[in-house]
Short mmCIF file of C-alpha atoms in Angstrom, two decimals:
data_model
loop_
_atom_site.label_atom_id
_atom_site.label_comp_id
_atom_site.label_asym_id
_atom_site.label_seq_id
_atom_site.Cartn_x
_atom_site.Cartn_y
_atom_site.Cartn_z
CA MET J 1 93.38 -29.45 -181.18
CA LYS J 2 94.36 -30.65 -184.61
CA ILE J 3 98.00 -29.81 -185.31
CA THR J 4 99.76 -30.14 -188.67
CA LEU J 5 103.53 -30.07 -189.15
CA LEU J 6 104.70 -29.21 -192.66
CA LEU J 7 107.98 -30.93 -193.61
CA HIS J 8 110.22 -30.87 -196.67
CA ASN J 9 110.55 -34.66 -196.97
CA ALA J 10 109.44 -36.92 -194.15
CA TYR J 11 110.85 -39.92 -196.04
CA ALA J 12 114.44 -38.69 -195.88
CA VAL J 13 116.89 -38.81 -192.98
CA GLY J 14 118.74 -36.36 -190.77
CA ALA J 15 118.78 -34.71 -187.36
CA PRO J 16 116.30 -31.90 -188.23
CA LEU J 17 113.79 -34.46 -189.51
CA ARG J 18 114.15 -36.65 -186.42
CA ALA J 19 113.66 -33.54 -184.29
CA ALA J 20 110.44 -32.61 -186.12
CA LEU J 21 109.05 -36.14 -185.86
CA ALA J 22 109.94 -36.32 -182.16
CA LEU J 23 108.14 -33.02 -181.52
CA ALA J 24 105.11 -34.27 -183.46
CA ALA J 25 105.02 -37.45 -181.38
CA ALA J 26 105.27 -35.47 -178.13
CA LEU J 27 102.42 -33.19 -179.23
CA ALA J 28 100.36 -36.30 -180.05
CA ASP J 29 100.19 -37.05 -176.32
CA ARG J 30 97.54 -34.30 -176.11
CA HIS J 31 96.46 -33.49 -179.65
CA ASP J 32 95.47 -34.92 -183.03
CA VAL J 33 98.68 -34.55 -185.08
CA GLU J 34 99.41 -35.06 -188.76
CA VAL J 35 102.66 -34.66 -190.67
CA VAL J 36 102.51 -33.30 -194.22
CA SER J 37 105.51 -34.06 -196.43
CA MET J 38 105.96 -31.80 -199.45
CA LEU J 39 107.91 -34.55 -201.22
CA ARG J 40 108.04 -38.33 -201.12
CA HIS J 41 110.92 -40.20 -202.73
CA ARG J 42 110.55 -43.71 -201.28
CA GLU J 43 107.91 -46.20 -200.18
CA VAL J 44 108.40 -45.97 -196.40
CA PRO J 45 110.12 -43.37 -194.21
CA ARG J 46 113.69 -44.03 -193.15
CA CYS J 47 113.13 -42.48 -189.72
CA ALA J 48 110.70 -43.99 -187.25
CA VAL J 49 107.28 -42.34 -187.34
CA ASP J 50 105.04 -42.62 -184.28
CA PRO J 51 101.96 -44.71 -185.26
CA ARG J 52 99.68 -42.01 -183.83
CA LEU J 53 100.82 -39.58 -186.54
CA ARG J 54 99.08 -39.38 -189.91
CA LEU J 55 101.64 -39.00 -192.70
CA VAL J 56 100.35 -37.12 -195.76
CA PRO J 57 102.67 -36.80 -198.81
CA LEU J 58 101.80 -34.14 -201.39
CA VAL J 59 104.01 -34.92 -204.40
CA ASP J 60 105.44 -38.35 -205.22
CA THR J 61 108.90 -38.10 -206.80
CA ARG J 62 109.46 -41.85 -207.13
CA VAL J 63 110.38 -42.95 -210.64
CA GLY J 64 107.27 -44.02 -212.52
CA SER J 65 104.80 -42.21 -210.27
CA ASP J 66 101.85 -40.33 -211.74
CA ASP J 67 103.21 -37.09 -210.30
CA MET J 68 106.48 -37.49 -212.21
CA ALA J 69 104.44 -37.56 -215.42
CA HIS J 70 102.40 -34.48 -214.52
CA PRO J 71 103.13 -31.55 -216.88
CA LEU J 72 103.61 -29.15 -213.96
CA PHE J 73 106.23 -31.38 -212.35
CA GLY J 74 108.87 -30.08 -214.76
CA GLU J 75 108.02 -26.40 -214.29
CA PRO J 76 109.96 -24.42 -211.65
CA ALA J 77 108.18 -23.32 -208.49
CA LEU J 78 106.85 -19.77 -208.43
CA ASP J 79 105.48 -19.54 -204.88
CA PHE J 80 108.43 -21.24 -203.16
CA PRO J 81 111.13 -18.56 -202.53
CA THR J 82 113.76 -18.61 -205.25
CA ALA J 83 116.50 -17.81 -202.74
CA ASP J 84 115.76 -20.88 -200.61
CA ARG J 85 118.53 -23.37 -201.34
CA ARG J 86 115.92 -26.13 -201.79
CA HIS J 87 114.20 -24.26 -204.62
CA HIS J 88 115.60 -26.59 -207.28
CA GLN J 89 113.73 -29.50 -205.64
CA TYR J 90 110.38 -27.73 -205.86
CA SER J 91 108.12 -27.48 -208.86
CA ARG J 92 104.94 -25.72 -209.86
CA LEU J 93 103.13 -28.94 -208.94
CA VAL J 94 104.40 -28.69 -205.36
CA ASP J 95 103.28 -25.04 -205.28
CA LEU J 96 99.74 -25.96 -206.30
CA ARG J 97 99.47 -29.03 -204.04
CA ALA J 98 100.73 -27.06 -201.03
CA ALA J 99 98.28 -24.21 -201.72
CA GLU J 100 95.39 -26.64 -202.19
CA PHE J 101 96.18 -28.45 -198.96
CA LEU J 102 96.59 -25.32 -196.86
CA ARG J 103 93.45 -23.66 -198.20
CA GLY J 104 91.41 -26.75 -197.41
CA THR J 105 92.88 -27.79 -194.08
CA ASP J 106 90.79 -27.88 -190.90
CA ALA J 107 93.85 -27.77 -188.64
CA ASP J 108 93.80 -25.50 -185.60
CA VAL J 109 97.60 -25.11 -185.63
CA LEU J 110 99.97 -25.20 -188.62
CA ILE J 111 103.73 -25.42 -188.06
CA GLY J 112 106.20 -24.87 -190.92
CA THR J 113 109.72 -26.22 -190.55
CA ARG J 114 111.89 -24.45 -193.15
CA PRO J 115 111.94 -21.01 -194.82
CA GLY J 116 110.30 -21.90 -198.14
CA ILE J 117 107.56 -23.94 -196.48
CA ASN J 118 106.97 -21.08 -194.04
CA ALA J 119 106.37 -18.84 -197.06
CA TYR J 120 103.70 -21.29 -198.25
CA LEU J 121 102.18 -21.23 -194.77
CA ALA J 122 102.08 -17.44 -194.60
CA ARG J 123 100.55 -17.08 -198.06
CA PHE J 124 98.02 -19.93 -198.15
CA GLY J 125 97.37 -20.94 -194.52
CA PRO J 126 93.88 -20.04 -193.24
CA ARG J 127 93.80 -17.07 -190.89
CA ARG J 128 91.54 -18.88 -188.43
CA ALA J 129 94.43 -21.31 -187.71
CA LEU J 130 97.51 -20.46 -185.69
CA ARG J 131 100.37 -20.24 -188.20
CA ILE J 132 103.79 -20.87 -186.65
CA ALA J 133 107.14 -20.87 -188.48
CA GLN J 134 110.22 -22.67 -187.23
CA GLU J 135 113.57 -21.13 -188.23
CA ALA J 136 116.77 -22.96 -187.35
CA PRO J 137 119.60 -20.79 -188.77
CA ARG J 138 120.83 -17.44 -187.55
CA HIS J 139 119.03 -14.59 -189.29
CA ASP J 140 122.23 -13.41 -190.97
CA ALA J 141 122.90 -16.92 -192.29
CA HIS J 142 120.28 -16.27 -194.98
CA GLU J 143 121.24 -14.44 -198.13
CA ASP J 144 119.94 -10.87 -198.44
CA LEU J 145 117.35 -11.85 -201.05
CA LEU J 146 115.92 -14.65 -198.91
CA ARG J 147 115.80 -12.41 -195.82
CA ALA J 148 113.81 -9.85 -197.81
CA GLU J 149 111.42 -12.51 -199.13
CA LEU J 150 110.92 -13.98 -195.67
CA ALA J 151 110.40 -10.61 -193.99
CA HIS J 152 107.56 -9.90 -196.40
CA SER J 153 105.96 -13.32 -195.88
CA TYR J 154 106.46 -13.65 -192.14
CA ARG J 155 104.43 -10.54 -191.35
CA ALA J 156 101.30 -12.66 -191.93
CA LEU J 157 102.27 -15.32 -189.36
CA ASP J 158 101.26 -15.66 -185.72
CA ALA J 159 104.65 -16.74 -184.39
CA LEU J 160 108.26 -17.40 -185.34
CA VAL J 161 110.17 -19.96 -183.26
CA THR J 162 113.93 -19.85 -183.72
CA THR J 163 117.32 -19.78 -182.00
CA ALA J 164 118.17 -17.03 -179.52
CA GLU J 165 120.58 -15.41 -181.96
CA ALA J 166 118.11 -15.43 -184.87
CA ALA J 167 115.32 -14.14 -182.62
CA ALA J 168 117.45 -11.15 -181.66
CA HIS J 169 118.10 -10.41 -185.34
CA TRP J 170 114.41 -10.56 -186.25
CA ARG J 171 113.47 -8.29 -183.35
CA THR J 172 116.09 -5.65 -184.08
CA ARG J 173 116.76 -5.75 -187.83
CA ARG J 174 113.43 -6.79 -189.31
CA PRO J 175 110.68 -6.38 -186.72
CA LEU J 176 107.47 -8.31 -187.39
CA PRO J 177 104.56 -6.40 -185.78
CA GLY J 178 101.95 -8.73 -184.37
CA VAL J 179 104.18 -11.79 -184.73
CA ARG J 180 105.40 -13.49 -181.55
CA VAL J 181 109.13 -14.10 -181.98
CA LEU J 182 110.18 -16.82 -179.57
CA ALA J 183 113.66 -18.19 -178.86
CA ALA J 184 113.67 -21.91 -178.12
CA PRO J 185 116.43 -24.52 -177.90
CA ALA J 186 116.76 -27.10 -180.65
CA VAL J 187 114.60 -30.20 -180.24
CA VAL J 188 116.62 -33.42 -180.10
CA PRO J 189 114.98 -36.82 -179.51
CA PRO J 190 116.45 -39.28 -177.01
CA PRO J 191 119.25 -41.51 -178.31
CA ALA J 192 117.99 -44.37 -180.46
CA ASP J 193 120.77 -46.68 -179.29
CA PRO J 194 120.43 -48.41 -175.92
CA PRO J 195 121.97 -46.08 -173.32
CA GLY J 196 125.12 -47.75 -172.14
CA PRO J 197 127.53 -46.20 -169.61
CA PRO J 198 129.26 -43.14 -171.14
CA ALA J 199 133.02 -43.06 -171.15
CA ASN J 200 133.09 -40.44 -168.40
CA GLY J 201 130.73 -42.08 -165.95
CA ALA J 202 127.66 -39.87 -166.48
CA ARG J 203 124.44 -41.83 -166.17
CA PRO J 204 122.54 -42.09 -169.45
CA ASP J 205 118.88 -41.69 -168.52
CA THR J 206 116.46 -40.75 -165.79
CA ALA J 207 115.83 -44.39 -164.94
CA ALA J 208 119.47 -44.60 -163.87
CA ALA J 209 118.80 -42.10 -161.10
CA SER J 210 118.15 -44.99 -158.72
CA ALA J 211 121.31 -46.81 -159.74
CA PRO J 212 124.34 -46.81 -157.44
CA GLU J 213 126.78 -43.94 -157.85
CA PRO J 214 129.71 -44.88 -160.11
CA VAL J 215 133.04 -45.39 -158.46
CA PRO J 216 134.91 -42.06 -158.83
CA GLY J 217 137.48 -42.30 -161.57
CA ALA J 218 136.69 -45.89 -162.52
CA ALA J 219 134.87 -45.18 -165.76
CA ALA J 220 137.32 -42.50 -166.81
CA ASP J 221 140.26 -44.82 -166.24
CA THR J 222 138.83 -47.34 -168.71
CA ALA J 223 137.58 -44.79 -171.26
CA PRO J 224 138.55 -45.23 -174.92
CA ARG J 225 140.19 -41.79 -174.83
CA THR J 226 138.49 -40.58 -177.99
CA ILE J 227 137.52 -37.09 -179.12
CA VAL J 228 134.59 -37.25 -181.53
CA ALA J 229 133.30 -34.58 -183.93
CA ALA J 230 130.53 -34.71 -186.51
CA GLY J 231 129.24 -32.47 -189.27
CA ARG J 232 129.60 -31.57 -192.91
CA LEU J 233 133.23 -31.45 -194.03
CA ALA J 234 132.95 -27.86 -195.19
CA PRO J 235 135.14 -24.78 -194.62
CA ASP J 236 132.92 -23.09 -192.02
CA GLU J 237 132.98 -26.18 -189.79
CA ARG J 238 136.76 -25.66 -189.35
CA PHE J 239 137.71 -29.30 -188.92
CA ASP J 240 141.19 -28.20 -190.03
CA LEU J 241 141.43 -26.13 -186.83
CA LEU J 242 140.28 -29.12 -184.78
CA VAL J 243 142.89 -31.40 -186.37
CA GLU J 244 145.63 -28.87 -185.64
CA ALA J 245 144.44 -28.50 -182.03
CA PHE J 246 144.37 -32.27 -181.68
CA SER J 247 148.00 -32.45 -182.80
CA ALA J 248 148.88 -30.45 -179.67
CA VAL J 249 146.94 -32.98 -177.58
CA CYS J 250 148.81 -35.87 -179.23
CA ALA J 251 152.16 -34.28 -178.51
CA LYS J 252 151.50 -34.79 -174.79
CA HIS J 253 149.03 -37.69 -174.89
CA PRO J 254 149.73 -40.00 -177.84
CA ASP J 255 147.20 -42.57 -176.59
CA TRP J 256 144.27 -40.28 -177.46
CA ARG J 257 142.37 -40.53 -180.74
CA LEU J 258 140.28 -38.14 -182.88
CA ARG J 259 137.35 -39.42 -184.93
CA ILE J 260 135.51 -37.12 -187.37
CA HIS J 261 132.18 -38.24 -188.85
CA GLY J 262 130.83 -36.55 -191.97
CA GLU J 263 131.26 -36.04 -195.68
CA GLY J 264 131.87 -32.96 -197.78
CA PRO J 265 134.21 -31.04 -200.07
CA GLU J 266 136.97 -30.66 -197.46
CA ARG J 267 137.60 -34.38 -197.08
CA ALA J 268 140.69 -34.55 -199.30
CA ARG J 269 142.24 -31.46 -197.74
CA LEU J 270 141.63 -32.81 -194.23
CA ARG J 271 143.15 -36.16 -195.19
CA SER J 272 146.23 -34.36 -196.45
CA LEU J 273 146.45 -32.26 -193.28
CA ILE J 274 146.16 -35.35 -191.05
CA ASP J 275 148.92 -37.11 -192.98
CA GLY J 276 151.12 -34.00 -193.01
CA LEU J 277 150.89 -33.68 -189.22
CA GLY J 278 151.82 -37.33 -188.75
CA LEU J 279 148.40 -38.21 -187.29
CA ALA J 280 147.40 -40.94 -189.76
CA ASP J 281 147.20 -43.57 -187.01
CA ARG J 282 145.51 -41.26 -184.47
CA ALA J 283 142.99 -39.13 -186.42
CA GLU J 284 140.28 -40.83 -188.48
CA LEU J 285 137.83 -39.52 -191.08
CA ALA J 286 135.11 -42.03 -190.27
CA GLY J 287 132.71 -41.38 -193.15
CA PRO J 288 129.05 -40.33 -193.00
CA ARG J 289 127.62 -39.49 -189.62
CA SER J 290 124.63 -41.42 -188.35
CA PRO J 291 121.20 -39.74 -188.29
CA ASP J 292 120.78 -40.37 -184.56
CA GLY J 293 124.16 -39.31 -183.17
CA ALA J 294 125.23 -42.88 -182.36
CA GLU J 295 128.84 -41.94 -183.17
CA PHE J 296 129.04 -40.15 -179.81
CA ALA J 297 128.24 -43.27 -177.76
CA GLY J 298 131.25 -44.03 -175.59
CA ALA J 299 133.19 -40.90 -176.61
CA SER J 300 135.29 -39.13 -173.99
CA ILE J 301 134.87 -35.60 -175.43
CA ALA J 302 132.70 -34.11 -178.19
CA ALA J 303 134.30 -31.26 -180.11
CA SER J 304 133.22 -28.53 -182.52
CA ALA J 305 135.42 -25.89 -184.13
CA SER J 306 132.66 -24.29 -186.21
CA ASP J 307 132.93 -20.65 -187.24
CA ALA J 308 129.19 -20.29 -186.78
CA GLU J 309 127.80 -21.73 -183.58
CA ALA J 310 128.12 -24.78 -181.37
CA SER J 311 124.40 -25.21 -180.71
CA GLY J 312 123.58 -27.70 -183.45
CA PRO J 313 121.80 -31.01 -182.86
CA ALA J 314 125.05 -33.00 -183.13
CA LEU J 315 126.46 -31.61 -179.89
CA VAL J 316 123.13 -31.98 -178.11
CA GLU J 317 123.11 -35.63 -179.15
CA ALA J 318 126.57 -35.97 -177.61
CA MET J 319 125.38 -34.32 -174.41
CA LEU J 320 122.38 -36.68 -174.26
CA ARG J 321 124.93 -39.46 -173.95
CA GLY J 322 126.74 -37.79 -171.07
CA VAL J 323 129.66 -36.60 -173.22
CA PRO J 324 131.20 -33.23 -172.29
CA VAL J 325 131.58 -30.67 -175.07
CA VAL J 326 134.39 -28.40 -176.19
CA GLY J 327 132.94 -25.97 -178.70
CA THR J 328 133.71 -22.76 -180.50
CA GLY J 329 131.13 -20.24 -181.57
CA ARG J 330 129.62 -16.82 -181.22
CA PRO J 331 127.13 -16.25 -178.42
CA PRO J 332 124.27 -16.54 -177.80
CA GLY J 333 124.03 -19.81 -179.75
CA PRO J 334 126.69 -21.85 -177.92
CA THR J 335 125.93 -20.04 -174.67
CA GLU J 336 122.32 -21.18 -174.93
CA LEU J 337 123.44 -24.76 -175.40
CA LEU J 338 125.94 -24.74 -172.55
CA GLN J 339 124.16 -22.43 -170.11
CA GLY J 340 123.21 -25.39 -167.95
CA GLY J 341 126.80 -26.67 -167.92
CA GLY J 342 128.24 -29.62 -169.73
CA GLY J 343 131.06 -28.10 -171.71
CA VAL J 344 133.65 -25.47 -172.42
CA LEU J 345 133.22 -22.62 -174.89
CA VAL J 346 136.22 -21.04 -176.62
CA PRO J 347 136.40 -18.23 -179.21
CA CYS J 348 136.07 -18.94 -182.92
CA ASP J 349 139.23 -19.30 -185.00
CA ASP J 350 141.46 -19.62 -181.93
CA GLY J 351 143.39 -22.86 -182.30
CA ARG J 352 145.47 -22.25 -179.19
CA ALA J 353 142.38 -21.80 -177.01
CA LEU J 354 140.76 -24.87 -178.54
CA ALA J 355 143.87 -26.99 -177.93
CA GLY J 356 144.09 -25.69 -174.37
CA ALA J 357 140.47 -26.56 -173.61
CA LEU J 358 140.89 -30.05 -175.02
CA LEU J 359 144.09 -30.60 -173.03
CA ASP J 360 142.41 -29.44 -169.83
CA LEU J 361 139.73 -32.13 -170.19
CA VAL J 362 142.12 -34.81 -171.43
CA GLU J 363 144.23 -34.34 -168.31
CA ASP J 364 141.35 -34.11 -165.83
CA PRO J 365 139.09 -37.22 -165.85
CA GLU J 366 137.20 -36.01 -162.79
CA ARG J 367 136.25 -32.80 -164.58
CA ARG J 368 135.25 -34.78 -167.66
CA ARG J 369 132.94 -36.87 -165.51
CA ALA J 370 131.41 -33.80 -163.83
CA LEU J 371 130.88 -32.01 -167.14
CA GLY J 372 129.41 -35.18 -168.65
CA ALA J 373 126.80 -35.37 -165.90
CA ALA J 374 126.01 -31.68 -166.36
CA ALA J 375 125.79 -32.18 -170.14
CA LEU J 376 123.23 -34.93 -169.69
CA GLU J 377 121.06 -32.77 -167.48
CA SER J 378 121.40 -29.71 -169.72
CA ALA J 379 120.54 -31.68 -172.86
CA ARG J 380 117.25 -32.81 -171.38
CA ARG J 381 116.03 -29.25 -171.91
CA HIS J 382 116.21 -30.04 -175.63
CA GLY J 383 114.03 -33.15 -175.39
CA PRO J 384 110.69 -33.42 -177.22
CA GLY J 385 108.70 -33.44 -173.98
CA PRO J 386 109.88 -30.03 -172.74
CA ALA J 387 109.60 -28.67 -176.30
CA ALA J 388 105.98 -29.83 -176.59
CA ALA J 389 105.20 -28.17 -173.25
CA ARG J 390 106.69 -24.88 -174.53
CA TYR J 391 104.57 -25.13 -177.67
CA GLN J 392 101.46 -25.77 -175.59
CA VAL J 393 102.08 -22.52 -173.70
CA LEU J 394 102.67 -20.75 -177.02
CA PHE J 395 99.38 -22.02 -178.46
CA GLU J 396 97.46 -20.68 -175.49
CA GLU J 397 99.26 -17.35 -175.60
CA LEU J 398 98.63 -16.90 -179.32
CA ARG J 399 94.93 -17.64 -178.94
CA THR J 400 94.44 -15.14 -176.13
CA THR J 401 96.45 -12.38 -177.84
CA ARG J 402 95.07 -12.81 -181.35
CA ARG J 403 93.06 -9.56 -181.38
CA ALA J 404 95.84 -7.43 -179.84
CA ARG J 405 98.38 -8.82 -182.29
CA ALA J 406 96.06 -8.09 -185.21
CA VAL J 407 95.96 -4.44 -184.14
CA ARG J 408 99.77 -4.31 -183.88
CA ARG J 409 100.07 -5.94 -187.30
CA ALA J 410 97.71 -3.39 -188.84
CA LEU J 411 99.53 -0.45 -187.24
CA GLY J 412 102.87 -1.92 -188.27
CA GLY J 413 101.62 -2.26 -191.84
CA ILE J 414 100.70 1.43 -191.91
CA GLY J 415 104.15 2.35 -190.63
CA LEU J 416 105.78 0.10 -193.22
CA ARG J 417 103.87 1.75 -196.08
CA LEU J 418 104.96 5.16 -194.81
CA ARG J 419 108.60 4.01 -194.86
CA THR J 420 108.52 2.47 -198.33
CA GLY J 421 108.97 3.95 -201.72
CA PRO J 422 106.61 3.72 -204.68
CA ARG J 423 107.75 0.16 -205.47
CA GLY J 424 107.26 -1.05 -201.90
CA ASN J 425 110.98 -1.29 -201.12
CA GLU J 426 111.96 -0.11 -197.67
CA ARG J 427 113.97 3.09 -197.63
CA ALA J 428 117.36 2.98 -195.96
#
């Protein structure tokens, strides 16, 4: 089949982009795959693009480009949802180019990768193609206006692929008749850095399966004794809670270190907190995180204190390097990540529980090693190969159920009209 992935900007950088490109490359093992980038801001992509993939940019935002001089470039987008936080980057020119591409495509499968692009897909994608939307956040992470816009658009799709938590929200709060709502783990490509021995002795790749077993305790004894965290330095990531929990670790184990990678508005406050707790020589704000999770190489423990969920790509990248995880979050997100083992889950906003979990691993190198090995195995479920296999099954299912889903969609549309008022707004 011909498969097209629709991306925001394939020339940028970041874990979600690497995940999309890795999935595209895995699908290219069996299919003809192209990647369509709504925007292009540089000559060549910053992330590696498999040579089998065709990269098609729609609007060139480089200074001096013809598109920058187009009269519609300066007009705000009308078809891209206004509540999508990327709306300011879209223009009427992007609207028209996206519509033109989708109406003329001969793809058998179209996969959108963010809310606004999914709205394009639902509105302009040809009905003969399978139209699949990817949704990363929890359903309730969207603002009310965006949820309403998406619910209206998504009813035209064939499938919605999202996290377990978001899938439950879509099924219960805003059902989409005729749309297959599928929960799938995040896709994370293998580490880009050469897999060296993790600090806890877990073997880094499948090729190491034939290697001799590590000497029990040897790797842990020589570990750098470092707890690593990564993410945006923002209030909901709760790095302040992690720093406070780490101070309890330092009180008993002053040889341990904390390294936080990321940038954001909380940096100054975190710096002040670190200094106030007397941790200036033990806790480091290490600057921007790498796009491939290389900061976790050699770490002893990966930590997250997020108020939201501990199932983001950063922790999966840590687990792919055999690093055990201590994370906070609300199920099922973190539970989905750790269901195969590899870490410890503690409640959100509970500094004592977080400190206790960190201390347990700090003081038990054998358990760190065991959890690191389990983390490596669990993280493989998030690899592009297994993800491509799940999508292959989805394609086949959607093709065989197309007629039945069309009937459900039609019946659901009748029910929706009966529940709505004269302006089409759903009654409470």
